[in-house]
Coordinates of C-alpha atoms (C1' of nucleotides) in Angstrom, one line a residue:
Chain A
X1 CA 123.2 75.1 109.6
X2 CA 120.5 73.4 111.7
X3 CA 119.0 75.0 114.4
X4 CA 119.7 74.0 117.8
X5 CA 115.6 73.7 118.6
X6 CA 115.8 71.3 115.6
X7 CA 118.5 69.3 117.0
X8 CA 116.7 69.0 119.8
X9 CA 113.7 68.3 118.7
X10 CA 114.8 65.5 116.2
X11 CA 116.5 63.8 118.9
X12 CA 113.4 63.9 121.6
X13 CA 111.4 62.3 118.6
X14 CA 113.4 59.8 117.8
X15 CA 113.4 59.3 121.7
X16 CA 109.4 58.8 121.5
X17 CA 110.0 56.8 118.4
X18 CA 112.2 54.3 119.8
X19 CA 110.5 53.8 123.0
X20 CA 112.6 55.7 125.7
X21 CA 110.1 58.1 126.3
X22 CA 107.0 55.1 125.6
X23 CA 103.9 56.7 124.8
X24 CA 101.6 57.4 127.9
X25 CA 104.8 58.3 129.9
X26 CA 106.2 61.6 131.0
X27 CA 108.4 64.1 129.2
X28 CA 111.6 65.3 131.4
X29 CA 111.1 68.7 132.7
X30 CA 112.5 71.8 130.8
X31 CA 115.0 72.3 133.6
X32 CA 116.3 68.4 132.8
X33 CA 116.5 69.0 129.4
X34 CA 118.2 72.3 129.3
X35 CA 120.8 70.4 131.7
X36 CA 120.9 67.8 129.6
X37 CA 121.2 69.3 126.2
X38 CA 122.9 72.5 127.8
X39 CA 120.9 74.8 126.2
X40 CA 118.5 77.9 127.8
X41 CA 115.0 77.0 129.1
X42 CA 113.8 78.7 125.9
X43 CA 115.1 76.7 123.6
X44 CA 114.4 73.8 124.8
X45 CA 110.8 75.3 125.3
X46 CA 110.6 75.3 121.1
X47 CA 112.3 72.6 120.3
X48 CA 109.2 71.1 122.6
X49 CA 107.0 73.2 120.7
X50 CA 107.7 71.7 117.9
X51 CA 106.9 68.2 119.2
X52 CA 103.2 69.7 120.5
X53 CA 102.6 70.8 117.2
X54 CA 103.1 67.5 115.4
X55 CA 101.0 66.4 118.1
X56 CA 103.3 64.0 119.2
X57 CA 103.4 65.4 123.1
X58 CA 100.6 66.8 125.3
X59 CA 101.2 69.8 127.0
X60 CA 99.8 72.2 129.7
X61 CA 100.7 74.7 132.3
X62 CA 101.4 73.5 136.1
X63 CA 100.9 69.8 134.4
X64 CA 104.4 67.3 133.2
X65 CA 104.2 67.2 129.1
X66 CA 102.6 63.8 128.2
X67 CA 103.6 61.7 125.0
X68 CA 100.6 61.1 123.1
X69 CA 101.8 59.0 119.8
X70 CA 104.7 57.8 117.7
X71 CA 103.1 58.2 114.2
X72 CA 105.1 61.8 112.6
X73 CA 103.3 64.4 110.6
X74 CA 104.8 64.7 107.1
X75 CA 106.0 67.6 105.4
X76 CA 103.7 69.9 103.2
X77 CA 105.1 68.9 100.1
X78 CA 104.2 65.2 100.9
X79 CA 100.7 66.2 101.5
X80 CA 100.6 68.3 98.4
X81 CA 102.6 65.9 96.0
X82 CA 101.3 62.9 95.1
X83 CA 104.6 61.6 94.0
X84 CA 106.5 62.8 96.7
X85 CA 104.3 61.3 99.3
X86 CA 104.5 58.0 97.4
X87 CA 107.8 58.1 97.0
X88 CA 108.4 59.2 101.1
X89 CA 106.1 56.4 102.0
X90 CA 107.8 53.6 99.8
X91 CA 105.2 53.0 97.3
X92 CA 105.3 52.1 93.6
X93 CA 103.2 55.0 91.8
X94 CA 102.9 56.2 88.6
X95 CA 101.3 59.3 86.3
X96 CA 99.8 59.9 83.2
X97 CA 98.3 63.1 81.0
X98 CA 94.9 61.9 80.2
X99 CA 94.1 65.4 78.4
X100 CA 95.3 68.6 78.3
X101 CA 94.3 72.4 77.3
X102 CA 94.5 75.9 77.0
X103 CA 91.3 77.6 77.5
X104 CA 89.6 81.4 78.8
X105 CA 89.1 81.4 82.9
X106 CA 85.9 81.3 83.8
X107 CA 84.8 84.2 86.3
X108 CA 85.0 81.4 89.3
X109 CA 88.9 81.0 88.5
X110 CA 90.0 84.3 87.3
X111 CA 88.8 85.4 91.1
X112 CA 91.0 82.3 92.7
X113 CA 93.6 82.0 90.1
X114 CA 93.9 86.0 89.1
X115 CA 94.5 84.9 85.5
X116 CA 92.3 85.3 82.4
X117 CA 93.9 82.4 80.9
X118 CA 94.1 79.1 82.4
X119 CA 95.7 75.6 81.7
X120 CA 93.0 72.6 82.5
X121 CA 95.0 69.2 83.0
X122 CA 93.5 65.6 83.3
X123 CA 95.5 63.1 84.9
X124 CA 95.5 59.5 86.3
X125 CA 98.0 58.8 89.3
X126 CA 98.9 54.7 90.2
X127 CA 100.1 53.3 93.4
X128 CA 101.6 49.9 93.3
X129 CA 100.4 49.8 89.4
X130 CA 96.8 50.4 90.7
X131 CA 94.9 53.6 89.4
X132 CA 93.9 55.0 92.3
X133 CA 93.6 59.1 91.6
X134 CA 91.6 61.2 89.3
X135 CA 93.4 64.7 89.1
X136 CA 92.0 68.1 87.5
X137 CA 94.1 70.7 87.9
X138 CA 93.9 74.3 86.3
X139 CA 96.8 76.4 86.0
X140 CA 97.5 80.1 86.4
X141 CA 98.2 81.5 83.0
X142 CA 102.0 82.0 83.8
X143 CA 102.8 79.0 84.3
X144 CA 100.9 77.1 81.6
X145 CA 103.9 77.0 79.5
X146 CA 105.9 75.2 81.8
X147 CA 103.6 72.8 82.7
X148 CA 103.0 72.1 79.0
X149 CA 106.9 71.4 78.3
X150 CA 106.7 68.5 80.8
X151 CA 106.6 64.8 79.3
X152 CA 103.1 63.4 79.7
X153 CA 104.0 60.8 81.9
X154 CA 106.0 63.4 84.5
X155 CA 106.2 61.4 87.8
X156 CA 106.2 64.7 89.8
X157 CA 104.9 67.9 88.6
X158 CA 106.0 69.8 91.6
X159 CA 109.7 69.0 91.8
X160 CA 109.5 69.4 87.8
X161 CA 108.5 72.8 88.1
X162 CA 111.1 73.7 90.4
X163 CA 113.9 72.3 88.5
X164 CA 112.6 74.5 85.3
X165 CA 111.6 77.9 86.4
X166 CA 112.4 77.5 90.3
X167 CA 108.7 77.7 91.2
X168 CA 108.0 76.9 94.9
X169 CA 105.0 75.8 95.8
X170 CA 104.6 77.1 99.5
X171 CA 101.1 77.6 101.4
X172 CA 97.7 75.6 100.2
X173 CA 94.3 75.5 101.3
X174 CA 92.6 71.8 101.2
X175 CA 88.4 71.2 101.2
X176 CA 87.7 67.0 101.9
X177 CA 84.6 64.9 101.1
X178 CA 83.4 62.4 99.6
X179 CA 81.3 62.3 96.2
X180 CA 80.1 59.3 94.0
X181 CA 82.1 58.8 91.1
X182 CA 81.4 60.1 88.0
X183 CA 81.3 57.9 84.1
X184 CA 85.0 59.8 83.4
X185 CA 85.9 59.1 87.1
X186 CA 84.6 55.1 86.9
X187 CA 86.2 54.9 83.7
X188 CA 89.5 55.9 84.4
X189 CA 90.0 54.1 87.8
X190 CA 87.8 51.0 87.2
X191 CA 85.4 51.2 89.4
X192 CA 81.4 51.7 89.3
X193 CA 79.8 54.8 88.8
X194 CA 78.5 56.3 91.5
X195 CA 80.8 54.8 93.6
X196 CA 82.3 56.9 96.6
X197 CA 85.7 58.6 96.4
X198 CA 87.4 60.7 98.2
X199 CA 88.0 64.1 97.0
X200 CA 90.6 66.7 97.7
X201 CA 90.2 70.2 96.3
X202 CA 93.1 72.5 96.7
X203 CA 94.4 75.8 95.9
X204 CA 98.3 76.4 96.0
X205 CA 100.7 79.4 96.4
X206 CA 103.6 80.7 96.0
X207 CA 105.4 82.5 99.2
X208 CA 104.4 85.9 97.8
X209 CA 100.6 84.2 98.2
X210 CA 99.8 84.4 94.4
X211 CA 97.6 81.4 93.2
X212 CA 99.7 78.8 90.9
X213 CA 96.8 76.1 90.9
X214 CA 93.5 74.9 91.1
X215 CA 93.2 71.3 91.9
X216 CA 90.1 68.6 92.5
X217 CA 91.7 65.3 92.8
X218 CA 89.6 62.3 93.2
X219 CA 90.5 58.8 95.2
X220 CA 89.3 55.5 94.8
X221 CA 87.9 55.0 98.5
X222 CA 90.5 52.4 100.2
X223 CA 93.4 53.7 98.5
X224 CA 93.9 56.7 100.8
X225 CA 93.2 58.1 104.2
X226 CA 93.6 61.8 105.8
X227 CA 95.0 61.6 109.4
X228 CA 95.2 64.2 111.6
X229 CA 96.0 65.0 115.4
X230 CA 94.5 68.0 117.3
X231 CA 94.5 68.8 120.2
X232 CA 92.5 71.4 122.7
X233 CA 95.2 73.6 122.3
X234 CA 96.1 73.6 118.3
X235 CA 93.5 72.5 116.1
X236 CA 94.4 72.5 112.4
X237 CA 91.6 71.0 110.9
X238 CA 88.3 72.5 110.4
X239 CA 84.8 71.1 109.9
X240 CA 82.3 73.2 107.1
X241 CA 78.8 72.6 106.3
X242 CA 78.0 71.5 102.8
X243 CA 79.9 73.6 99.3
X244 CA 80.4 76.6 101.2
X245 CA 83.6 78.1 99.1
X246 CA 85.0 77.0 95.8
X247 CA 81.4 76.3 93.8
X248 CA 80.3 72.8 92.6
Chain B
X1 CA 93.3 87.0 132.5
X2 CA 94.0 86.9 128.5
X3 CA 97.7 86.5 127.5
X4 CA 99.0 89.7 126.3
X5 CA 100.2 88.0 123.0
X6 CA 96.1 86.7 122.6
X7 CA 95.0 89.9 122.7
X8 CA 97.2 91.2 120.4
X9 CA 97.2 88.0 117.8
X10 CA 93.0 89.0 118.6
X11 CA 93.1 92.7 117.3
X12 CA 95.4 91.6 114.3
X13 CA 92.8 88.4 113.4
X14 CA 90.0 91.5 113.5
X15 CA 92.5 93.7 111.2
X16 CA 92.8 90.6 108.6
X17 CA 88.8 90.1 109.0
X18 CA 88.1 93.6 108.6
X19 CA 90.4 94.3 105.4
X20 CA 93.0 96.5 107.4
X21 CA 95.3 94.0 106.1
X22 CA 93.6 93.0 102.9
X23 CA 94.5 89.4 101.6
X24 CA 98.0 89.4 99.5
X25 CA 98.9 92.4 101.6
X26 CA 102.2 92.9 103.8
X27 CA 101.8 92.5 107.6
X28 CA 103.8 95.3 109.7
X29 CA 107.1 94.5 110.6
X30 CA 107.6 93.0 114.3
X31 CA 109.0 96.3 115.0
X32 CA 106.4 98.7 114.1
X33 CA 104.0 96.1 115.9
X34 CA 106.3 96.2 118.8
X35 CA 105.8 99.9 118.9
X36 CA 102.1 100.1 118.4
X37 CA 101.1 97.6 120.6
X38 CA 103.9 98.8 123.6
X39 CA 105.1 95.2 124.0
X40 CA 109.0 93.5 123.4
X41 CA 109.4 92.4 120.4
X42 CA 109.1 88.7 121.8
X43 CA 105.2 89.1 122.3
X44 CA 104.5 90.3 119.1
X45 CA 106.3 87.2 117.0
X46 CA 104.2 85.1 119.9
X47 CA 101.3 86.6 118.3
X48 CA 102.2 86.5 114.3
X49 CA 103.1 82.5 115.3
X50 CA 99.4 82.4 116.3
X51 CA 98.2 83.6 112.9
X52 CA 100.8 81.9 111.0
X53 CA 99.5 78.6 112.5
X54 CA 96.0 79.3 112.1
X55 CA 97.1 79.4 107.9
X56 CA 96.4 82.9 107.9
X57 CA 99.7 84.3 107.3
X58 CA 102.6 83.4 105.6
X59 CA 106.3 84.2 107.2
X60 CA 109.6 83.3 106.1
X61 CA 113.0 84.4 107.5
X62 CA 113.9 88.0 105.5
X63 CA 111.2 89.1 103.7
X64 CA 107.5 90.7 105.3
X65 CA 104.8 88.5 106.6
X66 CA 102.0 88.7 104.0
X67 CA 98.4 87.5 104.7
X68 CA 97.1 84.3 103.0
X69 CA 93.3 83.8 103.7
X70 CA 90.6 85.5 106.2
X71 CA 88.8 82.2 107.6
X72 CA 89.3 81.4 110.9
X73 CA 90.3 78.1 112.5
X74 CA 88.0 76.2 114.6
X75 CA 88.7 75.3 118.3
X76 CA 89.1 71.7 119.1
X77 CA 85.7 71.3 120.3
X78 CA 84.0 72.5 117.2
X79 CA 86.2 69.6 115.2
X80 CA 86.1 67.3 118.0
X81 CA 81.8 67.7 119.1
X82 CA 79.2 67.8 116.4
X83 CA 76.9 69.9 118.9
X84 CA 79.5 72.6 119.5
X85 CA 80.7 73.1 115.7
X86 CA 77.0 73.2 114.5
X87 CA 75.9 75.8 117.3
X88 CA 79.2 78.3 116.6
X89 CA 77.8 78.4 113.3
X90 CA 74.9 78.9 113.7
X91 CA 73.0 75.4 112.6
X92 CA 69.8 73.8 114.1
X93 CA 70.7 70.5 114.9
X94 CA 69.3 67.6 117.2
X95 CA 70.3 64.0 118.2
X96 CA 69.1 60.8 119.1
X97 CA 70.3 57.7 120.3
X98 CA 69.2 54.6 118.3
X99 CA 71.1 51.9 120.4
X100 CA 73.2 51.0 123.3
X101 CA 74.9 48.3 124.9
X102 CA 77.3 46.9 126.9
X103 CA 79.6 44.2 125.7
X104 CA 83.2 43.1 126.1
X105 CA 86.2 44.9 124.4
X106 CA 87.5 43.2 121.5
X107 CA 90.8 42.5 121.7
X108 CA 91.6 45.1 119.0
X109 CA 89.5 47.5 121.7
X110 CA 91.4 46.7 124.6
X111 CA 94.5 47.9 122.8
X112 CA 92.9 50.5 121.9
X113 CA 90.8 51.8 124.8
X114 CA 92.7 50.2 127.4
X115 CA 89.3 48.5 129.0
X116 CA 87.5 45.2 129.2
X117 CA 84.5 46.1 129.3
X118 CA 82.7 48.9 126.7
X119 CA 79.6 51.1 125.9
X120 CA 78.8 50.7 121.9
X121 CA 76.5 53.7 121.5
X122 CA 74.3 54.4 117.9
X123 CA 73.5 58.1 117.4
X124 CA 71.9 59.7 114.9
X125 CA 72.8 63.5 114.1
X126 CA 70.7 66.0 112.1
X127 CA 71.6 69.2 110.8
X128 CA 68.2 71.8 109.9
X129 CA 65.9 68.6 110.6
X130 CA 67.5 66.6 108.0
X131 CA 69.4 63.1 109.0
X132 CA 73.2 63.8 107.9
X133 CA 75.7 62.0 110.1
X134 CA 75.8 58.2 111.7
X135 CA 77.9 58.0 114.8
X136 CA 79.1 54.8 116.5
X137 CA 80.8 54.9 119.6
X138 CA 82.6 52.7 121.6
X139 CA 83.5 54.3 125.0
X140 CA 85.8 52.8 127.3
X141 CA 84.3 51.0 130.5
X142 CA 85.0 53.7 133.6
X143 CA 82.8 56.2 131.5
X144 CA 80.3 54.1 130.6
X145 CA 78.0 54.7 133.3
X146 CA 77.8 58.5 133.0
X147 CA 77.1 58.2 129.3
X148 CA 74.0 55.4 130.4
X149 CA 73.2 58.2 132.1
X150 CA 72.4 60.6 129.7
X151 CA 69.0 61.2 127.7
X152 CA 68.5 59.6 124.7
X153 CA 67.9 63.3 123.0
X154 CA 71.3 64.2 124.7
X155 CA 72.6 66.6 122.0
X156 CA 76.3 67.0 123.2
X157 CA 77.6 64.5 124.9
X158 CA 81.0 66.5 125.2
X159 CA 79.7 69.2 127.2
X160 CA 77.3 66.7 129.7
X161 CA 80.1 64.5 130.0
X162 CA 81.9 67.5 131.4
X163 CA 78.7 68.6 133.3
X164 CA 78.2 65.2 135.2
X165 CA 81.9 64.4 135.9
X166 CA 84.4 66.7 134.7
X167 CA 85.8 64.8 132.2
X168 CA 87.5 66.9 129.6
X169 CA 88.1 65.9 126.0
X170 CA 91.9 67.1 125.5
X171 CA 93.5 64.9 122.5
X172 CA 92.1 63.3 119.2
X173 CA 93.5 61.5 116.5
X174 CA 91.1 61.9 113.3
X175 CA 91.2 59.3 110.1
X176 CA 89.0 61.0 107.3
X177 CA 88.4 58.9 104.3
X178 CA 85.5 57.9 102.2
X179 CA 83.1 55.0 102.3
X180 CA 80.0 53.4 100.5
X181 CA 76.5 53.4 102.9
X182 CA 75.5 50.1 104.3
X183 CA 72.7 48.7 104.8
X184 CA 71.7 50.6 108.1
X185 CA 73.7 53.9 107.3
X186 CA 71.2 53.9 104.0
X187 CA 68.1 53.5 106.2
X188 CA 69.1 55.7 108.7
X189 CA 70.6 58.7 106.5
X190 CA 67.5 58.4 103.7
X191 CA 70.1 57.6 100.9
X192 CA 70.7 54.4 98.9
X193 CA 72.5 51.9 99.8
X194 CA 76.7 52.4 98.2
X195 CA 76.0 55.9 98.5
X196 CA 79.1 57.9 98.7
X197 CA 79.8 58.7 103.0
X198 CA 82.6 60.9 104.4
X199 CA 84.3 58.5 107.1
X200 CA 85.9 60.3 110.2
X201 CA 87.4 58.1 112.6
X202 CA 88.8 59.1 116.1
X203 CA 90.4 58.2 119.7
X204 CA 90.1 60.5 122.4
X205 CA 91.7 60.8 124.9
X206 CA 92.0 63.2 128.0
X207 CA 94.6 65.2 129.2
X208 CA 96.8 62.6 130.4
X209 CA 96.5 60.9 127.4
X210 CA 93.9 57.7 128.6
X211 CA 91.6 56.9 126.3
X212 CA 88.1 57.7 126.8
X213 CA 86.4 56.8 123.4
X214 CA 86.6 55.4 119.9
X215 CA 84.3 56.7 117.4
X216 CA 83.0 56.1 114.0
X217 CA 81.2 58.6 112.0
X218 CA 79.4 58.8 108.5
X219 CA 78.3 62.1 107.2
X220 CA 76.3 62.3 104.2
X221 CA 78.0 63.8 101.2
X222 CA 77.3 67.0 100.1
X223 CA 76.6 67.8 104.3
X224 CA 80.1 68.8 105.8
X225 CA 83.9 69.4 104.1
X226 CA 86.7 69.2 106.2
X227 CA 89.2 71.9 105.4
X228 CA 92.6 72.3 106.6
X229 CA 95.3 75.1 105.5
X230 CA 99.0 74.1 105.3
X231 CA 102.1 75.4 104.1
X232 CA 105.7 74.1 103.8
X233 CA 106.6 75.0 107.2
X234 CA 103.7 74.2 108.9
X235 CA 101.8 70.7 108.3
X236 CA 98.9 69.6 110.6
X237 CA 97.5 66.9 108.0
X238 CA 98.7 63.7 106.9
X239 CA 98.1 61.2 103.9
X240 CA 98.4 57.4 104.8
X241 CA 97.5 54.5 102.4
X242 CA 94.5 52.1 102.9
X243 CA 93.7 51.0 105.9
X244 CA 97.0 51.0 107.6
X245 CA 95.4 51.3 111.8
X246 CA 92.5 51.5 113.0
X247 CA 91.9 48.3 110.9
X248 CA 88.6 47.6 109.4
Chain C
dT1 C1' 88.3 58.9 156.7
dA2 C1' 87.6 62.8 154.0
dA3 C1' 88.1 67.5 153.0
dG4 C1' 91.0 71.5 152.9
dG5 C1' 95.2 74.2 152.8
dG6 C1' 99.5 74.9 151.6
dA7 C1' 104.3 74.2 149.5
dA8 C1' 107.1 72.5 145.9
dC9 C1' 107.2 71.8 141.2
dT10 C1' 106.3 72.7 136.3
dT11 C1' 104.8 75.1 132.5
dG12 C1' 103.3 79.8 130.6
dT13 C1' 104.1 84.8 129.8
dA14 C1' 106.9 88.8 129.2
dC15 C1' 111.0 91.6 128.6
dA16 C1' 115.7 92.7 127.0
dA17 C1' 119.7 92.0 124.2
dA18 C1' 122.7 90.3 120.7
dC19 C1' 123.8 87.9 116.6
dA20 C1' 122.6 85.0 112.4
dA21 C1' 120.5 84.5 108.0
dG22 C1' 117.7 85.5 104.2
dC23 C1' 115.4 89.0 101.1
dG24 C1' 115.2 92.9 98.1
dA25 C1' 116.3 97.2 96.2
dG26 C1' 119.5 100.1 94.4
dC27 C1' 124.1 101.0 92.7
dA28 C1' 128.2 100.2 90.1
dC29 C1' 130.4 98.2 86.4
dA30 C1' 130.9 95.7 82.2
Chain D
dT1 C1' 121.1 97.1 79.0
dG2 C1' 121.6 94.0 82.2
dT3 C1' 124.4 91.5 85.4
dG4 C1' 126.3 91.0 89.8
dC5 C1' 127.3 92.8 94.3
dT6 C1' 126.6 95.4 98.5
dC7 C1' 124.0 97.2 102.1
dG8 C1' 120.0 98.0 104.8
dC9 C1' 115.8 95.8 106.4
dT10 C1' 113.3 92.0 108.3
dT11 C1' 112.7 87.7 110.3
dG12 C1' 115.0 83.6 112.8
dT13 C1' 117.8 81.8 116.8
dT14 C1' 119.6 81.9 121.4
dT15 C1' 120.5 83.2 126.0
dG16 C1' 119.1 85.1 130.6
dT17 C1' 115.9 86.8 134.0
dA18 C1' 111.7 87.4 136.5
dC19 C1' 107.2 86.6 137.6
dA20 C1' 102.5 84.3 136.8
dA21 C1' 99.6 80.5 137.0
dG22 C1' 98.2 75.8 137.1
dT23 C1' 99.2 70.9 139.1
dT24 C1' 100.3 67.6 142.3
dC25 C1' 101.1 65.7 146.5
dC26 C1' 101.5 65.8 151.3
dC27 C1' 100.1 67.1 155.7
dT28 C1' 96.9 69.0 158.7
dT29 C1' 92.5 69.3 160.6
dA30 C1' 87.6 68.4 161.3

DNA sequence: TAAGGGAACTTGTACAAACAAGCGAGCACA
DNA sequence: TGTGCTCGCTTGTTTGTACAAGTTCCCTTA
């Protein structure tokens, strides 16, 4: 059962999608849409919400809501997964084990991960047969055997560890910059070192907020970009000085 | 007049800060919120939504709100205006214009800024006296003569342009990816030339959505991270291969 | 012609009530 | 012992109402 805000909402995108409501132009009135979709003012009022929130609509008080863009935010699991973001997005993409072992946390990831033990993974991502992504990724003790059972070439850890021991990955925290590649990273992705890429450290949780990973992943610059759309009102993205949080 | 919902998504922020509500603990139900703070129940989940946005807490239909992290989003100016984020925390900082012209809009800036005419400005940011960030701007032609008009040691434009004519930054669209240092970001930044650079490019526009400016930065690695907080309901940030818009 | 004041319109805030849906603990039964 | 189910708790959805506050546009007035 969808909710009604949803409803809504999915049909006032696909409106801005396809042009009805072009971007630049106004957004019907709460009062027009309630008529229209005969519902109360305050559900259409979320249902709208949801729309300012992907940035897709401008709003303010006294002031018609404005449609800013056409481009949709993706879902959390296609900004966490690299396979499901591929896969959303159409691309070819592939994955591969590089190196993989057990070892003692140090104190830096026994305070992020709460585990003594930790699982250290190396692996190479491809897009369209390219390698484009360097990943390291430490485990939480308690799941290292699962991730260990999966085939080294596992397309999608994510979905694979839901389908084995139901683990959903739910809130994560991402740090982006750029650093020169490394002789590991040049190696692996064929490119000089010292070379920029794009890096994307992460920690990820369950709903209960206990830490299942630890991941730096590393992009061939060109191969990816971060988009985002803020506005005065909700601003998701934040700017930090320098390697504030999660060491070198 | 502060929202009653502010004030009291405000005093639970402070809680969460303060270690009240340590991180991994469980919020207070809506009811016993409801009761403390005197308001309908309504108000209060106005003012969890608030936190659950900002990434700080996690909430999902049956089970208690638990608390994710303690760092605190960033308005909209503190993403969108170098001066304002470096000054809420606290940085010295200065700027400095090393070029500006007039020219015609390329056609690919005419789509974008709606204009024919446009003011390509070179600005050089520094953060504790050092060089870190290379911005080029293109603004659109009915700003173009207030920003002539500001100094050349201007250090936010944001706030002068405000100051001189009330124009108010209200929507951006960031693309944040990485980039080797050319020629004249190597001179200018004191690196060598390839040098890994954090790109971050952006549109703003104003509150009813016109365009006002197109920008290019280059931030020196190691200077500034962006960081962003997600979770499967909520999903600000966006992955995109290459160089989809924007173009090159 | 330009500035100012209002009136209509539109979005924001707050309260109240009722039901739906998911979670988790405890209990009963095999 | 442990499996499954029920029940209470908590968050999610929807409606209705009333008022507050900001915007926009028109009309008056200097």
């Amino acid at each position: 059962m969808v909710a009604r805000y949803e409803r809504i909402a999915e049909e006032l995108r696909d409106d801005i999608l396809t042009g009805v409501h072009p971007v630049g132009s106004q957004l019907p009135t709460e009062a027009e849409l309630a008529t229209r979709y005969e519902a109360a003012r305050g559900t259409v009022r979320q249902a709208v919400a949801v729309l300012v929130a992907e940035g897709l609509v401008g709003s303010r008080q006294g002031a018609r809501r404005i449609v800013l863009g056409r481009a949709r935010s993706q879902s959390f699991a296609e900004l966490h997964s690299f396979a499901q973001w591929a896969r959303a997005n159409g691309h070819r993409f592939g994955g591969q084990v590089m190196g993989q072992r057990r070892r003692d946390a140090s104190p830096v990831e026994t305070a992020r991960l709460g585990t003594d033990e930790v699982l250290e993974v190396l692996r190479l991502r491809t897009l369209e047969c390219e390698p484009v992504l360097v990943e390291r990724t430490v485990y939480a003790g308690w799941v290292a055997g699962a991730v260990e059972a999966l085939p080294p070439s596992c397309e999608s850890v994510t979905e694979a560890l839901y389908d084995s021991i139901g683990l959903v990955f739910a809130y994560g925290e991402h740090l982006i910059d750029a650093v020169a590649a490394g002789a590991e990273d040049a190696r692996l992705l064929g490119v000089r070192r010292g070379s920029p890429l794009l890096r994307q450290r992460r920690i990820t949780t369950t709903h209960e907020g206990r830490p299942v990973e630890w991941s730096e992943d590393r992009y061939r610059a060109g191969s990816v970009v971060f988009s985002i759309r803020n506005s005065i009102d909700a601003n998701p993205l934040v700017r930090q000085a320098g390697d504030l949080r999660f060491g070198a």
